[in-house]
PDB file of C-alpha atoms in Angstrom:
ATOM      1  CA  MET O   1      70.079 -57.738  83.046  1.00 51.00           C
ATOM      2  CA  LYS O   2      69.135 -60.667  81.099  1.00 49.00           C
ATOM      3  CA  LYS O   3      67.902 -58.439  78.554  1.00 49.00           C
ATOM      4  CA  MET O   4      71.034 -56.566  78.101  1.00 49.00           C
ATOM      5  CA  SER O   5      73.173 -59.955  77.974  1.00 50.00           C
ATOM      6  CA  LEU O   6      70.781 -61.268  75.441  1.00 47.00           C
ATOM      7  CA  VAL O   7      70.599 -57.983  73.294  1.00 46.00           C
ATOM      8  CA  ALA O   8      74.625 -57.905  73.384  1.00 48.00           C
ATOM      9  CA  LEU O   9      74.902 -61.505  72.387  1.00 47.00           C
ATOM     10  CA  LEU O  10      72.353 -60.992  69.485  1.00 51.00           C
ATOM     11  CA  ALA O  11      74.480 -57.765  68.162  1.00 50.00           C
ATOM     12  CA  LEU O  12      77.933 -59.711  68.728  1.00 49.00           C
ATOM     13  CA  SER O  13      76.420 -62.581  66.540  1.00 51.00           C
ATOM     14  CA  THR O  14      75.001 -60.585  63.986  1.00 50.00           C
ATOM     15  CA  LEU O  15      78.585 -58.554  63.921  1.00 47.00           C
ATOM     16  CA  THR O  16      80.523 -61.952  63.315  1.00 49.00           C
ATOM     17  CA  PHE O  17      78.019 -63.351  60.988  1.00 47.00           C
ATOM     18  CA  ALA O  18      78.298 -60.333  58.566  1.00 48.00           C
ATOM     19  CA  GLN O  19      82.139 -60.456  58.704  1.00 49.00           C
ATOM     20  CA  LYS O  20      82.089 -63.782  57.570  1.00 48.00           C
ATOM     21  CA  ILE O  21      80.119 -63.318  54.403  1.00 45.00           C
ATOM     22  CA  LYS O  22      82.294 -61.824  51.537  1.00 48.00           C
ATOM     23  CA  PRO O  23      80.971 -60.911  48.254  1.00 47.00           C
ATOM     24  CA  GLU O  24      81.871 -62.823  45.110  1.00 47.00           C
ATOM     25  CA  LYS O  25      84.589 -60.951  42.986  1.00 48.00           C
ATOM     26  CA  VAL O  26      83.550 -60.382  39.428  1.00 46.00           C
ATOM     27  CA  LYS O  27      86.647 -60.243  37.541  1.00 49.00           C
ATOM     28  CA  ASN O  28      84.997 -58.281  34.347  1.00 51.00           C
ATOM     29  CA  SER O  29      81.738 -56.973  33.906  1.00 49.00           C
ATOM     30  CA  ASN O  30      81.835 -58.092  30.239  1.00 51.00           C
ATOM     31  CA  ASP O  31      82.133 -61.576  31.138  1.00 51.00           C
ATOM     32  CA  LYS O  32      78.519 -62.108  31.607  1.00 52.00           C
ATOM     33  CA  ALA O  33      77.474 -60.110  28.578  1.00 50.00           C
ATOM     34  CA  LEU O  34      79.756 -62.455  26.354  1.00 50.00           C
ATOM     35  CA  LEU O  35      78.047 -65.407  27.889  1.00 51.00           C
ATOM     36  CA  VAL O  36      74.642 -64.169  27.153  1.00 53.00           C
ATOM     37  CA  LYS O  37      75.675 -63.227  23.550  1.00 58.00           C
ATOM     38  CA  SER O  38      77.185 -66.756  23.185  1.00 70.00           C
ATOM     39  CA  ASP O  39      74.174 -68.352  24.269  1.00 87.00           C
ATOM     40  CA  ALA O  40      71.895 -66.364  22.131  1.00 88.00           C
ATOM     41  CA  ALA O  41      74.336 -67.115  19.186  1.00 89.00           C
ATOM     42  CA  ASP O  42      74.236 -70.680  19.871  1.00 90.00           C
ATOM     43  CA  LEU O  43      70.506 -70.940  20.130  1.00 90.00           C
ATOM     44  CA  GLU O  44      69.938 -69.092  16.772  1.00 92.00           C
ATOM     45  CA  ALA O  45      72.349 -71.589  15.348  1.00 91.00           C
ATOM     46  CA  LYS O  46      70.380 -74.413  16.472  1.00 88.00           C
ATOM     47  CA  LYS O  47      67.189 -72.875  15.299  1.00 89.00           C
ATOM     48  CA  LYS O  48      68.666 -72.517  11.865  1.00 92.00           C
ATOM     49  CA  ALA O  49      69.721 -75.963  11.630  1.00 91.00           C
ATOM     50  CA  ALA O  50      66.583 -77.414  12.768  1.00 88.00           C
ATOM     51  CA  ALA O  51      64.694 -75.286  10.309  1.00 93.00           C
ATOM     52  CA  GLU O  52      67.001 -76.397   7.564  1.00 95.00           C
ATOM     53  CA  GLU O  53      66.612 -80.034   8.662  1.00 95.00           C
ATOM     54  CA  LYS O  54      62.945 -79.783   8.718  1.00 94.00           C
ATOM     55  CA  ALA O  55      62.832 -78.142   5.314  1.00 96.00           C
ATOM     56  CA  LYS O  56      64.750 -81.232   3.756  1.00 97.00           C
ATOM     57  CA  LEU O  57      62.487 -83.880   5.512  1.00 97.00           C
ATOM     58  CA  PRO O  58      59.101 -85.243   3.956  1.00 98.00           C
ATOM     59  CA  LYS O  59      55.831 -83.943   5.098  1.00 98.00           C
ATOM     60  CA  PRO O  60      53.600 -86.857   5.568  1.00 98.00           C
ATOM     61  CA  TYR O  61      50.762 -85.205   7.614  1.00 98.00           C
ATOM     62  CA  ASN O  62      47.670 -83.804   5.727  1.00 98.00           C
ATOM     63  CA  PRO O  63      45.977 -81.247   7.716  1.00 97.00           C
ATOM     64  CA  LYS O  64      43.195 -81.094   5.018  1.00 97.00           C
ATOM     65  CA  ALA O  65      42.499 -84.871   5.191  1.00 97.00           C
ATOM     66  CA  ASP O  66      39.491 -86.321   6.989  1.00 98.00           C
ATOM     67  CA  ALA O  67      41.072 -88.493   9.737  1.00 98.00           C
ATOM     68  CA  GLN O  68      38.160 -90.312  10.948  1.00 98.00           C
ATOM     69  CA  ALA O  69      37.227 -91.469   7.246  1.00 98.00           C
ATOM     70  CA  ASP O  70      40.732 -92.607   6.753  1.00 98.00           C
ATOM     71  CA  ILE O  71      40.760 -94.573   9.591  1.00 98.00           C
ATOM     72  CA  ASN O  72      37.730 -95.903   9.102  1.00 98.00           C
ATOM     73  CA  LYS O  73      39.021 -97.302   5.810  1.00 98.00           C
ATOM     74  CA  LEU O  74      42.183 -98.765   7.432  1.00 98.00           C
ATOM     75  CA  VAL O  75      40.270-100.545   9.873  1.00 98.00           C
ATOM     76  CA  ALA O  76      38.267-102.165   6.905  1.00 98.00           C
ATOM     77  CA  GLN O  77      41.365-102.935   5.297  1.00 98.00           C
ATOM     78  CA  ALA O  78      43.186-104.117   8.494  1.00 98.00           C
ATOM     79  CA  GLN O  79      40.066-106.708   9.115  1.00 97.00           C
ATOM     80  CA  LYS O  80      40.613-108.016   5.362  1.00 97.00           C
ATOM     81  CA  GLU O  81      44.473-108.422   5.851  1.00 97.00           C
ATOM     82  CA  GLY O  82      44.733-109.326   9.608  1.00 96.00           C
ATOM     83  CA  LYS O  83      47.031-106.370  10.439  1.00 97.00           C
ATOM     84  CA  ASN O  84      47.042-103.839  13.177  1.00 98.00           C
ATOM     85  CA  ILE O  85      47.372-100.188  12.565  1.00 98.00           C
ATOM     86  CA  ILE O  86      49.901 -97.637  13.820  1.00 98.00           C
ATOM     87  CA  ILE O  87      48.866 -94.125  14.110  1.00 98.00           C
ATOM     88  CA  GLN O  88      51.572 -91.660  14.220  1.00 98.00           C
ATOM     89  CA  ALA O  89      50.037 -88.592  15.680  1.00 98.00           C
ATOM     90  CA  GLY O  90      51.858 -85.154  15.265  1.00 98.00           C
ATOM     91  CA  GLY O  91      52.539 -82.606  12.405  1.00 98.00           C
ATOM     92  CA  ASN O  92      54.704 -81.389   9.817  1.00 98.00           C
ATOM     93  CA  TRP O  93      55.703 -78.474  12.489  1.00 97.00           C
ATOM     94  CA  CYS O  94      57.267 -81.106  14.606  1.00 96.00           C
ATOM     95  CA  ILE O  95      60.915 -81.945  13.851  1.00 95.00           C
ATOM     96  CA  TRP O  96      60.793 -85.286  15.889  1.00 97.00           C
ATOM     97  CA  CYS O  97      57.560 -86.432  14.044  1.00 98.00           C
ATOM     98  CA  LEU O  98      59.556 -85.605  10.563  1.00 98.00           C
ATOM     99  CA  ARG O  99      62.577 -87.387  11.870  1.00 97.00           C
ATOM    100  CA  PHE O 100      60.770 -90.459  12.956  1.00 98.00           C
ATOM    101  CA  ASN O 101      59.011 -90.952   9.658  1.00 98.00           C
ATOM    102  CA  GLN O 102      62.217 -90.437   7.552  1.00 98.00           C
ATOM    103  CA  PHE O 103      63.964 -93.191   9.996  1.00 98.00           C
ATOM    104  CA  VAL O 104      61.374 -95.672   9.363  1.00 98.00           C
ATOM    105  CA  GLN O 105      61.115 -94.847   5.611  1.00 98.00           C
ATOM    106  CA  THR O 106      64.658 -95.239   5.098  1.00 98.00           C
ATOM    107  CA  THR O 107      65.769 -97.717   7.468  1.00 98.00           C
ATOM    108  CA  PRO O 108      65.118-100.896   5.341  1.00 98.00           C
ATOM    109  CA  GLU O 109      64.828-103.378   8.385  1.00 98.00           C
ATOM    110  CA  LEU O 110      62.149-100.995   9.954  1.00 98.00           C
ATOM    111  CA  LYS O 111      60.289-100.479   6.589  1.00 98.00           C
ATOM    112  CA  LYS O 112      60.011-104.036   6.223  1.00 98.00           C
ATOM    113  CA  ILE O 113      58.480-104.694   9.621  1.00 98.00           C
ATOM    114  CA  VAL O 114      55.975-101.885   9.123  1.00 98.00           C
ATOM    115  CA  ASP O 115      55.033-102.891   5.495  1.00 97.00           C
ATOM    116  CA  LYS O 116      54.441-106.497   6.395  1.00 97.00           C
ATOM    117  CA  ASN O 117      52.744-106.065   9.402  1.00 97.00           C
ATOM    118  CA  TYR O 118      50.660-102.988   9.795  1.00 98.00           C
ATOM    119  CA  LEU O 119      48.811-100.083   8.096  1.00 98.00           C
ATOM    120  CA  TYR O 120      50.384 -96.854   9.053  1.00 98.00           C
ATOM    121  CA  TYR O 121      48.650 -93.491   9.286  1.00 98.00           C
ATOM    122  CA  HIS O 122      49.936 -90.003  10.159  1.00 98.00           C
ATOM    123  CA  LEU O 123      47.208 -88.159  12.123  1.00 98.00           C
ATOM    124  CA  ASN O 124      47.673 -84.433  11.826  1.00 98.00           C
ATOM    125  CA  TYR O 125      47.592 -82.178  14.630  1.00 98.00           C
ATOM    126  CA  SER O 126      48.143 -78.587  13.728  1.00 97.00           C
ATOM    127  CA  PRO O 127      46.524 -75.231  14.242  1.00 95.00           C
ATOM    128  CA  ASP O 128      45.001 -75.829  10.697  1.00 93.00           C
ATOM    129  CA  ASN O 129      43.547 -79.027  11.833  1.00 96.00           C
ATOM    130  CA  LYS O 130      43.604 -80.366  15.426  1.00 97.00           C
ATOM    131  CA  ASN O 131      41.592 -83.536  14.707  1.00 97.00           C
ATOM    132  CA  GLU O 132      40.004 -83.079  18.185  1.00 97.00           C
ATOM    133  CA  LYS O 133      37.008 -85.520  17.857  1.00 97.00           C
ATOM    134  CA  VAL O 134      39.432 -88.134  16.638  1.00 98.00           C
ATOM    135  CA  PHE O 135      42.063 -87.408  19.199  1.00 98.00           C
ATOM    136  CA  SER O 136      39.521 -87.540  22.177  1.00 97.00           C
ATOM    137  CA  GLU O 137      38.455 -91.060  21.157  1.00 97.00           C
ATOM    138  CA  TYR O 138      41.993 -92.261  22.021  1.00 98.00           C
ATOM    139  CA  GLY O 139      42.204 -90.185  25.306  1.00 97.00           C
ATOM    140  CA  ASN O 140      44.327 -87.324  23.671  1.00 97.00           C
ATOM    141  CA  PRO O 141      47.662 -88.902  24.156  1.00 98.00           C
ATOM    142  CA  GLY O 142      49.380 -86.013  22.838  1.00 97.00           C
ATOM    143  CA  GLU O 143      48.481 -83.679  25.605  1.00 96.00           C
ATOM    144  CA  LYS O 144      50.036 -86.563  27.829  1.00 96.00           C
ATOM    145  CA  PHE O 145      53.105 -87.456  25.940  1.00 97.00           C
ATOM    146  CA  GLY O 146      53.781 -84.807  23.228  1.00 97.00           C
ATOM    147  CA  TYR O 147      54.474 -85.485  19.780  1.00 98.00           C
ATOM    148  CA  PRO O 148      54.877 -87.638  17.971  1.00 98.00           C
ATOM    149  CA  VAL O 149      52.737 -90.115  19.989  1.00 98.00           C
ATOM    150  CA  PHE O 150      51.862 -93.761  18.592  1.00 98.00           C
ATOM    151  CA  ILE O 151      48.358 -95.098  18.828  1.00 98.00           C
ATOM    152  CA  VAL O 152      48.188 -98.727  18.132  1.00 98.00           C
ATOM    153  CA  LEU O 153      44.736-100.234  16.996  1.00 98.00           C
ATOM    154  CA  ASP O 154      43.759-104.050  16.493  1.00 98.00           C
ATOM    155  CA  LYS O 155      42.177-105.092  12.977  1.00 97.00           C
ATOM    156  CA  ASN O 156      39.027-104.097  14.555  1.00 97.00           C
ATOM    157  CA  GLY O 157      39.889-100.559  15.349  1.00 98.00           C
ATOM    158  CA  LYS O 158      40.052-101.118  18.891  1.00 98.00           C
ATOM    159  CA  MET O 159      43.049 -99.212  20.726  1.00 98.00           C
ATOM    160  CA  ILE O 160      45.322-101.516  22.309  1.00 98.00           C
ATOM    161  CA  HIS O 161      48.234 -99.453  23.086  1.00 98.00           C
ATOM    162  CA  VAL O 162      49.576 -95.864  23.170  1.00 98.00           C
ATOM    163  CA  GLN O 163      53.375 -95.260  22.942  1.00 98.00           C
ATOM    164  CA  GLN O 164      55.195 -92.160  23.697  1.00 97.00           C
ATOM    165  CA  SER O 165      58.107 -91.434  21.567  1.00 97.00           C
ATOM    166  CA  ASP O 166      60.906 -90.003  23.743  1.00 97.00           C
ATOM    167  CA  VAL O 167      61.505 -93.607  25.053  1.00 97.00           C
ATOM    168  CA  LEU O 168      62.436 -94.583  21.529  1.00 98.00           C
ATOM    169  CA  GLU O 169      64.867 -91.699  21.001  1.00 97.00           C
ATOM    170  CA  GLU O 170      68.754 -91.608  21.041  1.00 97.00           C
ATOM    171  CA  GLY O 171      71.005 -88.648  20.387  1.00 93.00           C
ATOM    172  CA  LYS O 172      69.202 -86.462  17.749  1.00 90.00           C
ATOM    173  CA  GLY O 173      67.317 -89.490  16.507  1.00 95.00           C
ATOM    174  CA  TYR O 174      65.700 -92.822  17.201  1.00 98.00           C
ATOM    175  CA  SER O 175      67.275 -96.078  18.576  1.00 98.00           C
ATOM    176  CA  LEU O 176      66.994 -98.722  15.760  1.00 98.00           C
ATOM    177  CA  GLU O 177      66.789-101.408  18.735  1.00 98.00           C
ATOM    178  CA  LYS O 178      64.187 -99.864  20.567  1.00 98.00           C
ATOM    179  CA  THR O 179      61.850 -98.992  17.643  1.00 98.00           C
ATOM    180  CA  LYS O 180      62.259-102.524  16.379  1.00 98.00           C
ATOM    181  CA  GLU O 181      61.198-103.850  19.673  1.00 98.00           C
ATOM    182  CA  PHE O 182      58.168-101.487  19.804  1.00 98.00           C
ATOM    183  CA  PHE O 183      57.001-102.545  16.226  1.00 98.00           C
ATOM    184  CA  ASN O 184      57.606-106.306  16.962  1.00 98.00           C
ATOM    185  CA  GLN O 185      55.823-106.067  20.187  1.00 98.00           C
ATOM    186  CA  TRP O 186      52.486-104.900  18.591  1.00 98.00           C
ATOM    187  CA  ILE O 187      52.230-107.119  15.421  1.00 97.00           C
ATOM    188  CA  SER O 188      48.922-108.923  15.025  1.00 94.00           C
ATOM    189  CA  LYS O 189      48.696-112.539  16.424  1.00 87.00           C
ATOM    190  CA  LYS O 190      47.005-113.739  13.194  1.00 71.00           C
ATOM    191  CA  SER O 191      44.797-116.588  13.774  1.00 47.00           C
TER     192      SER O 191
END
C-alpha cells in the first residue's frame, strides 16, 4: 500500500511539474540569424579599425636587436647618469603596446618625465624573437600579465618593479594621471 501511494504521489508530482514548464516562444527563426550576422559584422569592423590604427602607429620594437647587449649598454649609461631604466616589453603586433608608446611620445608632460628621469627600452617579444633568455631573467612577466608589461631597473640593472599595463588603461587608451603616477613613483633617488 505504501509503495502504491508513493508511486502515485511521484506520478502526480511529475505531471504537475511538467505542466508548469512552458517552452519559450520564438517570434521569428530569423531573429537569431540576424543577431549572429550583426555580431560578426561588428567584429569584422572592429578588426579592420584596429588594423588601420596599428598601421598608422610607429613600430618601436626591433625583433633583430640583441636585447641583452642593448640592456647592458643602458645599464652602463644609467650608472653614469643616475637614472633608472624602463623596459617596455611587447611587440609591434600588440595594439596596446603601440598605443602606449604613442601616448608617451605625443604627451609632452609624460615625454618630459621619461626623458629627464629614465632610459627607455622596447624589449621585443614576437614569433621572430621571443628573447626568452632576457625575459627569464625578469621572471617572464609577459606570461603573467600580458603585453605591454613594464620592467623597471635601477641604475645597476637590478629589477625593482614590474608593472602590468591594464591598470593604466582608460577607454581605448591610457590614463594620464595613472601613467604619470607610475613614472613618478619609480624615478631614481639620486644621491
